[in-house]
Amino acid sequence: MEKLENLDKIVNLCKGRGFIFQGSEIYGGMGNTWDYGPVGVELKNNIKKAWWKKFVQQSENSFGVDAAILMNSRVWDASGHTASFSDPKMDCRNCKTRHRADNLIEDYNKKHDIEMAVDAMSKEEMQNYIVEHQIKCPNCGKCDFTEIKNFNLMFSTKRGVTDDSQDVIYLRPETAQGEFVNFLNVQRTTRAKVPFGIAQIGKAFRNEITPGNFIFRTIEFEQMEHQFFCKEDDGEKFYKEFKQKAWDFAKSVGLNPEHLRFKDHDKLAHYAKAACDIQYLFPMGWSELNGIHNRSAWDLSRHQEYSGKNMQYLDPITNERYIPNVIEYSIGCDRLVLAVLCEAYDEEQLEDGETRIVMHFVPHIAPYKVAVLPLQKNLSEKAKEVYKDLQKNFMATYDEAGSIGKRYRRQDEIGTPFCVTIDFDTIENNTVTVRDRDTMKQDRVKIDDLEKYLIDNIK
Ligand code: GAP
């Protein structure tokens, strides 16, 4: 992995090669919204597929849902979001920009190598710390802030046919509640026995005061969340199990374990029994990738209290009735895409003095698995035949523009693991060369064996 000093090279590559574009770009953009392009959407879909495979398909006892983004507002009262889903915000009196006090302190501490539990600080402690250390506004350099106030992060909107009959509703700030409110439905229809899990992938929205770092923190993002319902006594065991599963998953999409670490939360919510993050070493430093949480029986108890529905589970063997505890695993898909992009990025010095940029994605995550390249345009008929065949089973791309060297570079930059070149021998003996992205070595393979060759090498 090339050591990246910041995200500039990643942002440029993403824009130039069709991974990710600025949202609403032709209108000058819309702050911190991003659109996935033709290459990026494949990468993101592959990551979602890999997650679903591990946490639903290959789990004996997990089931998926796809719940509505707009939920009854009482859900957010029950979950605690209406009352306390907020960030400590302060405004710069000089330049009028808005900031998160905890982020200002974290950035200052990172720069000065200070290890400190910022999430355990009270508003007063943060205010004093900022004044004491003369932490400056990142926009204008002055240290002159207003008092810290809590700022609710939920985006609200209204529904109703007439202006005066409009109810406030919210864009969900997390997907988790869609899993909790469907606990009874999923249990009843699958006849699942506790312990079992509910998984969901979907959009979440947060009115982040200080979004930034490309797709690391945005106002609209996708979460991949899994709630595992278990008996209270088994909570610790499954918490450990999900820590391991989350770690294994991060490795399976190509993240180097040396760039991953667990970080226990310094401050636990009153209901939580344990909580930790997996952090990734992003160019801007160690930052949260995902969270794992032993949330006790709090979520289902609150929904029982607010909805009036009995959320108890009846154990068919012991006849015991109880509200299950929850082990939550939650990861931002876009944040994981960013980690995967940073990990894969490499600049290699070649013998001829040139530099090649190559994205070393693990093949099952790579946007395209194979590119078909005719050596010359007059070989395109045969090349298209091979391409059409490969498209049936692989995400494949075709390129006949420019020198073969340039075309290889383009594929390296989007991380295509294999390039199949059609040359004059292909016409003679029905063989092609297959170039490996990482080693640049070429194998001669019969067209009839090509599919098997690719399957064997795409793990
Ligand atoms: N249901 C639990 C929950 O939502 P969280 O720590 O607030 O917990 C979980 O979010 C994950 O979602 C984070 O670890 C991160 O990967 C991702 N995430 C949170 N806020 C985000 C944002 N503004 N932009 C991108 N990803 C975000």
CSV table of C-alpha atoms and ligand atoms in Angstrom, one decimal:
chain,number,residue,atom,x,y,z
A,1,MET,CA,0.0,0.0,0.0
A,2,GLU,CA,1.3,3.4,-1.0
A,3,LYS,CA,1.4,5.6,2.2
A,4,LEU,CA,-1.1,8.3,1.4
A,5,GLU,CA,-0.6,11.6,3.1
A,6,ASN,CA,-4.1,12.7,2.5
A,7,LEU,CA,-7.1,11.8,0.4
A,8,ASP,CA,-6.3,14.0,-2.6
A,9,LYS,CA,-5.0,11.2,-4.8
A,10,ILE,CA,-8.0,9.0,-4.0
A,11,VAL,CA,-10.4,11.8,-4.7
A,12,ASN,CA,-8.7,12.6,-8.0
A,13,LEU,CA,-8.6,9.0,-9.1
A,14,CYS,CA,-12.2,8.5,-8.2
A,15,LYS,CA,-13.3,11.5,-10.2
A,16,GLY,CA,-11.0,10.6,-13.2
A,17,ARG,CA,-11.8,6.9,-13.4
A,18,GLY,CA,-15.5,6.9,-12.7
A,19,PHE,CA,-15.6,5.7,-9.1
A,20,ILE,CA,-17.2,8.7,-7.4
A,21,PHE,CA,-18.2,12.2,-8.5
A,22,GLN,CA,-19.3,15.3,-6.6
A,23,GLY,CA,-23.1,15.3,-6.1
A,24,SER,CA,-25.0,17.7,-8.4
A,25,GLU,CA,-21.7,18.7,-9.9
A,26,ILE,CA,-23.0,20.7,-12.9
A,27,TYR,CA,-24.8,23.0,-10.4
A,28,GLY,CA,-21.6,23.6,-8.5
A,29,GLY,CA,-22.1,20.6,-6.3
A,30,MET,CA,-24.1,20.1,-3.1
A,31,GLY,CA,-21.8,20.0,0.0
A,32,ASN,CA,-20.8,16.6,1.0
A,33,THR,CA,-23.0,14.6,-1.2
A,34,TRP,CA,-21.3,12.2,-3.6
A,35,ASP,CA,-22.5,10.1,-6.6
A,36,TYR,CA,-21.1,6.7,-7.4
A,37,GLY,CA,-20.1,6.4,-11.1
A,38,PRO,CA,-20.0,3.3,-13.3
A,39,VAL,CA,-16.9,1.8,-11.6
A,40,GLY,CA,-17.7,2.9,-8.1
A,41,VAL,CA,-21.2,1.5,-8.1
A,42,GLU,CA,-19.8,-2.0,-9.0
A,43,LEU,CA,-17.2,-1.7,-6.1
A,44,LYS,CA,-19.9,-0.7,-3.6
A,45,ASN,CA,-22.3,-3.4,-4.8
A,46,ASN,CA,-19.6,-6.0,-4.5
A,47,ILE,CA,-18.9,-4.9,-0.9
A,48,LYS,CA,-22.6,-5.0,-0.1
A,49,LYS,CA,-22.9,-8.5,-1.6
A,50,ALA,CA,-19.9,-9.7,0.4
A,51,TRP,CA,-21.4,-8.4,3.6
A,52,TRP,CA,-24.8,-9.9,2.9
A,53,LYS,CA,-23.2,-13.2,2.0
A,54,LYS,CA,-21.3,-13.4,5.3
A,55,PHE,CA,-24.0,-12.0,7.6
A,56,VAL,CA,-27.2,-13.4,6.0
A,57,GLN,CA,-26.5,-16.1,3.4
A,58,GLN,CA,-23.8,-17.9,5.3
A,59,SER,CA,-25.3,-17.4,8.7
A,60,GLU,CA,-27.6,-20.2,10.0
A,61,ASN,CA,-29.8,-17.9,11.9
A,62,SER,CA,-29.9,-14.4,10.3
A,63,PHE,CA,-32.6,-12.9,8.1
A,64,GLY,CA,-32.7,-9.8,6.0
A,65,VAL,CA,-35.2,-7.0,5.9
A,66,ASP,CA,-35.5,-3.8,3.8
A,67,ALA,CA,-37.6,-1.4,5.9
A,68,ALA,CA,-39.0,2.0,5.0
A,69,ILE,CA,-36.8,5.0,5.4
A,70,LEU,CA,-39.7,7.1,6.7
A,71,MET,CA,-40.9,5.6,10.0
A,72,ASN,CA,-43.6,6.6,12.5
A,73,SER,CA,-42.1,9.4,14.6
A,74,ARG,CA,-42.8,7.5,17.8
A,75,VAL,CA,-40.0,5.2,16.7
A,76,TRP,CA,-37.5,8.0,17.3
A,77,ASP,CA,-39.0,8.9,20.6
A,78,ALA,CA,-38.6,5.3,21.7
A,79,SER,CA,-35.0,5.0,20.4
A,80,GLY,CA,-34.0,8.2,22.1
A,81,HIS,CA,-33.1,10.0,18.9
A,82,THR,CA,-35.6,12.8,19.3
A,83,ALA,CA,-34.3,13.7,22.8
A,84,SER,CA,-30.6,13.2,22.5
A,85,PHE,CA,-29.2,12.4,19.0
A,86,SER,CA,-27.1,15.5,18.9
A,87,ASP,CA,-23.6,16.8,18.5
A,88,PRO,CA,-22.0,19.5,20.6
A,89,LYS,CA,-21.9,22.5,18.2
A,90,MET,CA,-20.3,25.9,18.5
A,91,ASP,CA,-20.1,28.8,16.1
A,92,CYS,CA,-17.0,30.8,15.3
A,93,ARG,CA,-17.9,34.4,16.2
A,94,ASN,CA,-15.4,35.8,13.8
A,95,CYS,CA,-16.2,33.9,10.5
A,96,LYS,CA,-19.6,32.5,11.5
A,97,THR,CA,-18.7,28.9,10.6
A,98,ARG,CA,-20.2,26.1,12.6
A,99,HIS,CA,-18.1,23.3,14.2
A,100,ARG,CA,-18.3,20.3,16.4
A,101,ALA,CA,-16.5,20.9,19.6
A,102,ASP,CA,-15.5,17.3,20.0
A,103,ASN,CA,-14.0,17.2,16.5
A,104,LEU,CA,-12.0,20.3,17.1
A,105,ILE,CA,-10.5,18.7,20.2
A,106,GLU,CA,-9.9,15.4,18.5
A,107,ASP,CA,-8.1,17.1,15.6
A,108,TYR,CA,-6.0,19.2,18.0
A,109,ASN,CA,-5.1,16.1,20.0
A,110,LYS,CA,-4.1,14.1,16.9
A,111,LYS,CA,-1.8,16.9,15.8
A,112,HIS,CA,-0.2,17.1,19.2
A,113,ASP,CA,-0.1,13.3,19.9
A,114,ILE,CA,-2.4,13.6,22.9
A,115,GLU,CA,-4.4,10.4,23.7
A,116,MET,CA,-7.6,11.4,25.4
A,117,ALA,CA,-11.2,10.1,25.8
A,118,VAL,CA,-13.0,13.0,24.1
A,119,ASP,CA,-16.3,11.2,24.0
A,120,ALA,CA,-16.3,11.0,27.8
A,121,MET,CA,-16.1,14.8,28.2
A,122,SER,CA,-19.0,17.0,29.3
A,123,LYS,CA,-20.0,20.2,27.4
A,124,GLU,CA,-18.3,22.3,30.1
A,125,GLU,CA,-15.1,20.2,30.0
A,126,MET,CA,-14.9,20.6,26.2
A,127,GLN,CA,-15.5,24.4,26.4
A,128,ASN,CA,-12.7,24.8,29.0
A,129,TYR,CA,-10.3,22.6,27.1
A,130,ILE,CA,-10.8,24.6,23.9
A,131,VAL,CA,-10.1,27.9,25.7
A,132,GLU,CA,-7.2,26.5,27.7
A,133,HIS,CA,-5.5,25.1,24.7
A,134,GLN,CA,-6.5,28.1,22.5
A,135,ILE,CA,-7.8,25.7,19.8
A,136,LYS,CA,-8.4,27.6,16.7
A,137,CYS,CA,-11.2,27.8,14.1
A,138,PRO,CA,-10.0,25.7,11.1
A,139,ASN,CA,-11.6,28.3,8.8
A,140,CYS,CA,-10.2,31.6,10.1
A,141,GLY,CA,-7.6,30.7,12.7
A,142,LYS,CA,-9.3,32.6,15.6
A,143,CYS,CA,-10.2,31.1,19.0
A,144,ASP,CA,-13.5,32.9,19.6
A,145,PHE,CA,-16.4,30.5,19.8
A,146,THR,CA,-20.0,30.7,21.1
A,147,GLU,CA,-21.1,28.5,23.9
A,148,ILE,CA,-21.5,24.8,23.1
A,149,LYS,CA,-25.1,23.8,22.3
A,150,ASN,CA,-26.6,20.5,21.4
A,151,PHE,CA,-27.7,20.2,17.7
A,152,ASN,CA,-30.0,17.4,16.7
A,153,LEU,CA,-28.8,15.5,13.7
A,154,MET,CA,-32.1,14.2,12.3
A,155,PHE,CA,-33.3,15.6,9.0
A,156,SER,CA,-37.0,16.4,9.4
A,157,THR,CA,-39.6,16.8,6.8
A,158,LYS,CA,-43.4,17.1,6.8
A,159,ARG,CA,-46.2,14.9,5.6
A,160,GLY,CA,-49.9,15.8,5.2
A,161,VAL,CA,-52.2,17.2,2.5
A,162,THR,CA,-52.9,20.6,3.9
A,163,ASP,CA,-50.4,23.0,5.4
A,164,ASP,CA,-52.0,23.0,8.9
A,165,SER,CA,-52.3,19.2,9.1
A,166,GLN,CA,-48.7,18.4,8.5
A,167,ASP,CA,-46.9,16.1,10.9
A,168,VAL,CA,-43.1,16.2,11.3
A,169,ILE,CA,-41.4,13.1,10.2
A,170,TYR,CA,-37.8,12.2,10.0
A,171,LEU,CA,-35.4,10.7,7.5
A,172,ARG,CA,-34.0,7.7,9.4
A,173,PRO,CA,-30.6,8.5,11.0
A,174,GLU,CA,-29.8,4.8,11.2
A,175,THR,CA,-31.2,1.6,9.7
A,176,ALA,CA,-31.2,-0.3,13.1
A,177,GLN,CA,-34.7,0.7,14.1
A,178,GLY,CA,-36.2,-1.0,11.0
A,179,GLU,CA,-34.8,-4.2,12.4
A,180,PHE,CA,-36.1,-3.6,15.9
A,181,VAL,CA,-39.6,-2.8,14.9
A,182,ASN,CA,-39.7,-5.9,12.7
A,183,PHE,CA,-38.5,-8.2,15.5
A,184,LEU,CA,-41.9,-9.8,16.0
A,185,ASN,CA,-42.7,-10.0,12.3
A,186,VAL,CA,-39.4,-11.7,11.4
A,187,GLN,CA,-39.6,-14.1,14.4
A,188,ARG,CA,-43.2,-15.1,13.5
A,189,THR,CA,-42.7,-15.6,9.8
A,190,THR,CA,-39.4,-17.4,10.0
A,191,ARG,CA,-40.2,-19.3,13.2
A,192,ALA,CA,-36.7,-18.4,14.3
A,193,LYS,CA,-35.6,-19.3,17.7
A,194,VAL,CA,-33.5,-17.0,19.9
A,195,PRO,CA,-30.6,-16.5,19.3
A,196,PHE,CA,-31.1,-15.1,15.8
A,197,GLY,CA,-30.2,-12.0,13.8
A,198,ILE,CA,-31.8,-9.4,11.5
A,199,ALA,CA,-29.8,-7.6,8.9
A,200,GLN,CA,-30.4,-4.7,6.7
A,201,ILE,CA,-28.5,-2.5,4.2
A,202,GLY,CA,-29.9,0.9,3.5
A,203,LYS,CA,-29.6,4.6,3.4
A,204,ALA,CA,-29.4,6.8,6.6
A,205,PHE,CA,-29.3,10.5,6.8
A,206,ARG,CA,-27.7,12.8,9.4
A,207,ASN,CA,-27.4,16.6,9.4
A,208,GLU,CA,-23.7,16.4,10.2
A,209,ILE,CA,-22.3,19.8,11.2
A,210,THR,CA,-18.8,19.0,10.1
A,211,PRO,CA,-19.0,16.5,7.3
A,212,GLY,CA,-15.8,16.0,5.4
A,213,ASN,CA,-12.9,13.8,4.4
A,214,PHE,CA,-14.6,12.8,1.1
A,215,ILE,CA,-17.1,9.9,1.8
A,216,PHE,CA,-15.9,9.3,5.4
A,217,ARG,CA,-18.6,11.5,6.9
A,218,THR,CA,-21.5,12.6,4.8
A,219,ILE,CA,-25.1,13.7,5.3
A,220,GLU,CA,-26.5,10.7,3.3
A,221,PHE,CA,-24.8,7.3,3.5
A,222,GLU,CA,-25.5,3.6,3.5
A,223,GLN,CA,-25.3,1.5,6.6
A,224,MET,CA,-25.0,-2.3,6.8
A,225,GLU,CA,-26.4,-3.2,10.2
A,226,HIS,CA,-27.0,-6.5,12.0
A,227,GLN,CA,-28.9,-6.9,15.3
A,228,PHE,CA,-28.4,-10.2,17.0
A,229,PHE,CA,-31.1,-11.1,19.6
A,230,CYS,CA,-30.0,-13.4,22.4
A,231,LYS,CA,-30.5,-14.3,26.1
A,232,GLU,CA,-29.0,-11.9,28.5
A,233,ASP,CA,-26.5,-14.6,29.8
A,234,ASP,CA,-25.2,-15.2,26.3
A,235,GLY,CA,-24.6,-11.5,25.5
A,236,GLU,CA,-20.9,-11.6,26.3
A,237,LYS,CA,-20.3,-14.7,24.2
A,238,PHE,CA,-22.0,-13.3,21.2
A,239,TYR,CA,-20.4,-9.8,21.6
A,240,LYS,CA,-17.0,-11.5,21.3
A,241,GLU,CA,-18.2,-13.6,18.4
A,242,PHE,CA,-19.4,-10.5,16.5
A,243,LYS,CA,-16.1,-8.7,17.2
A,244,GLN,CA,-14.3,-11.6,15.5
A,245,LYS,CA,-16.8,-11.7,12.6
A,246,ALA,CA,-16.5,-8.0,12.0
A,247,TRP,CA,-12.7,-8.3,12.0
A,248,ASP,CA,-12.8,-11.2,9.6
A,249,PHE,CA,-15.1,-9.4,7.3
A,250,ALA,CA,-12.9,-6.3,7.2
A,251,LYS,CA,-9.9,-8.5,6.3
A,252,SER,CA,-12.0,-10.4,3.7
A,253,VAL,CA,-12.5,-7.2,1.6
A,254,GLY,CA,-8.8,-6.6,1.5
A,255,LEU,CA,-8.0,-4.5,4.6
A,256,ASN,CA,-4.6,-5.2,6.0
A,257,PRO,CA,-4.9,-6.3,9.7
A,258,GLU,CA,-2.0,-4.0,10.5
A,259,HIS,CA,-4.2,-1.1,9.6
A,260,LEU,CA,-7.1,-2.3,11.8
A,261,ARG,CA,-7.4,-2.1,15.6
A,262,PHE,CA,-10.1,-2.5,18.2
A,263,LYS,CA,-10.9,0.5,20.4
A,264,ASP,CA,-13.2,0.1,23.4
A,265,HIS,CA,-15.6,3.0,24.0
A,266,ASP,CA,-14.4,5.2,26.9
A,267,LYS,CA,-18.0,6.1,27.8
A,268,LEU,CA,-20.9,3.6,27.7
A,269,ALA,CA,-24.5,4.6,27.2
A,270,HIS,CA,-26.4,3.9,30.4
A,271,TYR,CA,-28.0,0.8,29.0
A,272,ALA,CA,-24.9,-0.6,27.2
A,273,LYS,CA,-22.9,-3.5,28.6
A,274,ALA,CA,-20.0,-3.2,26.2
A,275,ALA,CA,-19.1,-1.2,23.1
A,276,CYS,CA,-16.1,-1.0,20.8
A,277,ASP,CA,-15.2,0.2,17.4
A,278,ILE,CA,-12.9,-1.3,14.8
A,279,GLN,CA,-10.7,1.6,13.6
A,280,TYR,CA,-8.9,1.8,10.3
A,281,LEU,CA,-5.7,3.7,9.7
A,282,PHE,CA,-7.1,6.2,7.2
A,283,PRO,CA,-4.6,8.8,5.7
A,284,MET,CA,-6.1,11.3,8.3
A,285,GLY,CA,-5.2,8.9,11.1
A,286,TRP,CA,-7.0,6.1,13.0
A,287,SER,CA,-10.7,6.6,12.7
A,288,GLU,CA,-13.9,4.6,13.3
A,289,LEU,CA,-14.8,2.0,10.7
A,290,ASN,CA,-17.6,0.2,12.5
A,291,GLY,CA,-19.1,-0.3,15.9
A,292,ILE,CA,-20.0,-3.4,17.9
A,293,HIS,CA,-22.4,-2.9,20.8
A,294,ASN,CA,-23.9,-5.0,23.6
A,295,ARG,CA,-27.1,-3.0,24.0
A,296,SER,CA,-28.8,-5.2,26.7
A,297,ALA,CA,-32.7,-5.4,26.4
A,298,TRP,CA,-32.9,-1.6,26.0
A,299,ASP,CA,-34.1,-1.4,22.4
A,300,LEU,CA,-36.9,-3.9,22.5
A,301,SER,CA,-38.0,-2.7,26.0
A,302,ARG,CA,-38.3,0.8,24.8
A,303,HIS,CA,-40.4,-0.2,21.8
A,304,GLN,CA,-42.6,-2.3,24.1
A,305,GLU,CA,-43.0,0.8,26.3
A,306,TYR,CA,-43.7,3.2,23.4
A,307,SER,CA,-45.8,1.0,21.1
A,308,GLY,CA,-47.7,-0.9,23.7
A,309,LYS,CA,-46.8,-4.2,21.9
A,310,ASN,CA,-45.5,-7.1,23.9
A,311,MET,CA,-42.0,-7.6,22.6
A,312,GLN,CA,-41.3,-10.7,24.7
A,313,TYR,CA,-40.1,-13.9,23.2
A,314,LEU,CA,-41.6,-17.2,24.4
A,315,ASP,CA,-39.0,-19.9,24.6
A,316,PRO,CA,-40.7,-23.0,23.2
A,317,ILE,CA,-38.6,-25.4,25.3
A,318,THR,CA,-38.5,-23.7,28.7
A,319,ASN,CA,-41.7,-21.7,28.3
A,320,GLU,CA,-39.7,-18.7,29.7
A,321,ARG,CA,-40.9,-15.3,28.5
A,322,TYR,CA,-38.3,-12.5,28.2
A,323,ILE,CA,-37.2,-9.5,26.1
A,324,PRO,CA,-34.1,-10.5,24.2
A,325,ASN,CA,-30.8,-8.6,24.5
A,326,VAL,CA,-29.2,-7.2,21.4
A,327,ILE,CA,-25.7,-7.4,20.0
A,328,GLU,CA,-25.4,-4.8,17.3
A,329,TYR,CA,-22.8,-4.6,14.5
A,330,SER,CA,-23.0,-1.5,12.4
A,331,ILE,CA,-20.8,-0.4,9.5
A,332,GLY,CA,-21.0,2.4,7.1
A,333,CYS,CA,-20.8,1.0,3.6
A,334,ASP,CA,-19.3,4.2,2.1
A,335,ARG,CA,-16.8,4.5,4.9
A,336,LEU,CA,-15.7,0.9,4.1
A,337,VAL,CA,-15.5,1.8,0.4
A,338,LEU,CA,-13.1,4.6,1.4
A,339,ALA,CA,-11.0,2.2,3.5
A,340,VAL,CA,-10.9,-0.3,0.6
A,341,LEU,CA,-9.8,2.4,-1.8
A,342,CYS,CA,-7.1,3.7,0.5
A,343,GLU,CA,-5.8,0.1,1.1
A,344,ALA,CA,-5.8,-0.8,-2.6
A,345,TYR,CA,-4.0,2.3,-3.9
A,346,ASP,CA,-0.5,1.8,-5.0
A,347,GLU,CA,2.1,3.7,-7.1
A,348,GLU,CA,4.7,1.3,-8.5
A,349,GLN,CA,8.0,2.4,-10.0
A,350,LEU,CA,8.5,0.4,-13.2
A,351,GLU,CA,11.8,-0.6,-14.7
A,352,ASP,CA,11.4,1.8,-17.6
A,353,GLY,CA,11.1,4.7,-15.1
A,354,GLU,CA,7.4,5.1,-15.4
A,355,THR,CA,5.0,5.0,-12.5
A,356,ARG,CA,1.9,2.9,-12.6
A,357,ILE,CA,-1.0,3.5,-10.4
A,358,VAL,CA,-2.7,0.2,-9.5
A,359,MET,CA,-5.6,-0.6,-7.3
A,360,HIS,CA,-4.9,-4.0,-5.7
A,361,PHE,CA,-8.6,-4.8,-4.9
A,362,VAL,CA,-9.1,-8.4,-3.8
A,363,PRO,CA,-10.7,-9.9,-7.0
A,364,HIS,CA,-14.1,-10.6,-5.6
A,365,ILE,CA,-14.5,-6.9,-4.7
A,366,ALA,CA,-13.0,-5.5,-7.9
A,367,PRO,CA,-15.5,-3.5,-10.0
A,368,TYR,CA,-14.7,-5.4,-13.2
A,369,LYS,CA,-13.3,-8.9,-13.1
A,370,VAL,CA,-11.9,-9.0,-16.6
A,371,ALA,CA,-11.2,-6.6,-19.5
A,372,VAL,CA,-11.1,-7.8,-23.1
A,373,LEU,CA,-8.6,-5.9,-25.3
A,374,PRO,CA,-8.0,-6.6,-29.0
A,375,LEU,CA,-4.4,-5.9,-29.8
A,376,GLN,CA,-5.5,-4.1,-32.9
A,377,LYS,CA,-8.8,-2.8,-34.1
A,378,ASN,CA,-9.0,-5.4,-36.9
A,379,LEU,CA,-9.2,-8.1,-34.2
A,380,SER,CA,-12.3,-6.5,-32.7
A,381,GLU,CA,-14.8,-9.0,-34.2
A,382,LYS,CA,-13.2,-11.9,-32.4
A,383,ALA,CA,-12.6,-9.8,-29.3
A,384,LYS,CA,-16.3,-8.9,-29.1
A,385,GLU,CA,-17.2,-12.5,-29.4
A,386,VAL,CA,-15.0,-13.4,-26.4
A,387,TYR,CA,-16.3,-10.4,-24.5
A,388,LYS,CA,-20.0,-11.3,-25.1
A,389,ASP,CA,-19.3,-14.8,-23.8
A,390,LEU,CA,-17.5,-13.6,-20.7
A,391,GLN,CA,-20.3,-11.1,-19.9
A,392,LYS,CA,-22.7,-14.0,-19.2
A,393,ASN,CA,-20.9,-14.8,-16.0
A,394,PHE,CA,-18.5,-12.0,-15.2
A,395,MET,CA,-18.7,-8.2,-14.9
A,396,ALA,CA,-16.5,-7.6,-17.9
A,397,THR,CA,-15.4,-4.5,-19.8
A,398,TYR,CA,-14.2,-3.9,-23.3
A,399,ASP,CA,-11.6,-1.4,-24.6
A,400,GLU,CA,-10.1,-1.0,-28.0
A,401,ALA,CA,-9.0,2.7,-27.8
A,402,GLY,CA,-5.3,3.6,-27.6
A,403,SER,CA,-2.1,1.6,-27.2
A,404,ILE,CA,-2.3,-1.7,-25.4
A,405,GLY,CA,0.1,-0.2,-22.7
A,406,LYS,CA,-2.3,2.7,-22.0
A,407,ARG,CA,-5.3,0.3,-21.9
A,408,TYR,CA,-3.5,-1.9,-19.3
A,409,ARG,CA,-2.9,1.2,-17.2
A,410,ARG,CA,-6.5,2.2,-17.4
A,411,GLN,CA,-7.5,-1.3,-16.1
A,412,ASP,CA,-4.8,-1.1,-13.4
A,413,GLU,CA,-6.3,2.1,-12.2
A,414,ILE,CA,-9.7,0.7,-11.8
A,415,GLY,CA,-8.3,-2.5,-10.3
A,416,THR,CA,-9.4,-5.1,-13.0
A,417,PRO,CA,-7.6,-8.3,-12.0
A,418,PHE,CA,-7.3,-9.8,-15.4
A,419,CYS,CA,-6.9,-8.4,-19.0
A,420,VAL,CA,-7.6,-10.8,-21.8
A,421,THR,CA,-5.8,-9.8,-25.0
A,422,ILE,CA,-6.8,-11.0,-28.4
A,423,ASP,CA,-3.9,-11.1,-30.8
A,424,PHE,CA,-3.2,-12.7,-34.2
A,425,ASP,CA,-2.4,-16.1,-32.6
A,426,THR,CA,-6.0,-16.1,-31.3
A,427,ILE,CA,-7.3,-16.3,-34.8
A,428,GLU,CA,-4.8,-19.1,-35.6
A,429,ASN,CA,-5.2,-21.3,-32.5
A,430,ASN,CA,-8.1,-20.0,-30.4
A,431,THR,CA,-5.9,-18.9,-27.4
A,432,VAL,CA,-5.6,-15.6,-25.7
A,433,THR,CA,-3.2,-14.0,-23.2
A,434,VAL,CA,-4.4,-13.3,-19.7
A,435,ARG,CA,-2.4,-10.6,-17.9
A,436,ASP,CA,-2.4,-10.6,-14.1
A,437,ARG,CA,-2.9,-7.0,-12.7
A,438,ASP,CA,-0.6,-7.5,-9.7
A,439,THR,CA,2.4,-9.4,-11.3
A,440,MET,CA,1.8,-8.2,-14.9
A,441,LYS,CA,2.7,-11.7,-15.9
A,442,GLN,CA,0.9,-13.2,-18.9
A,443,ASP,CA,-0.5,-16.7,-19.4
A,444,ARG,CA,-1.5,-18.2,-22.7
A,445,VAL,CA,-5.0,-19.8,-22.2
A,446,LYS,CA,-7.3,-21.6,-24.6
A,447,ILE,CA,-10.6,-19.7,-25.1
A,448,ASP,CA,-12.4,-22.8,-24.1
A,449,ASP,CA,-10.6,-22.8,-20.7
A,450,LEU,CA,-10.9,-19.1,-20.1
A,451,GLU,CA,-14.0,-19.2,-17.9
A,452,LYS,CA,-12.5,-21.9,-15.6
A,453,TYR,CA,-9.2,-20.0,-15.5
A,454,LEU,CA,-11.0,-16.9,-14.2
A,455,ILE,CA,-13.2,-18.7,-11.8
A,456,ASP,CA,-10.2,-20.5,-10.3
A,457,ASN,CA,-8.4,-17.1,-9.9
A,458,ILE,CA,-11.2,-14.9,-8.6
A,459,LYS,CA,-11.4,-15.7,-4.9
B,1,GAP,N1,-27.1,1.9,14.8
B,1,GAP,C1,-25.9,2.3,15.4
B,1,GAP,C2,-25.3,3.4,14.7
B,1,GAP,O1,-25.9,4.0,13.8
B,1,GAP,P1,-23.1,4.8,14.6
B,1,GAP,O2,-21.8,4.6,15.3
B,1,GAP,O3,-23.8,6.1,14.7
B,1,GAP,O4,-24.1,3.7,15.1
B,1,GAP,C3,-22.5,3.2,12.6
B,1,GAP,O5,-23.0,4.5,13.0
B,1,GAP,C4,-21.6,3.3,11.5
B,1,GAP,O6,-22.1,4.1,10.4
B,1,GAP,C5,-20.3,4.0,11.8
B,1,GAP,O7,-19.3,3.2,12.4
B,1,GAP,C6,-19.8,4.5,10.4
B,1,GAP,O8,-19.2,3.5,9.7
B,1,GAP,C7,-21.1,4.8,9.7
B,1,GAP,N2,-21.5,6.3,9.8
B,1,GAP,C8,-22.0,7.0,10.8
B,1,GAP,N3,-22.2,8.3,10.5
B,1,GAP,C9,-21.8,8.4,9.2
B,1,GAP,C10,-21.7,9.5,8.3
B,1,GAP,N4,-22.1,10.7,8.7
B,1,GAP,N5,-21.2,9.3,7.1
B,1,GAP,C11,-20.7,8.1,6.7
B,1,GAP,N6,-20.8,7.0,7.5
B,1,GAP,C12,-21.3,7.1,8.8
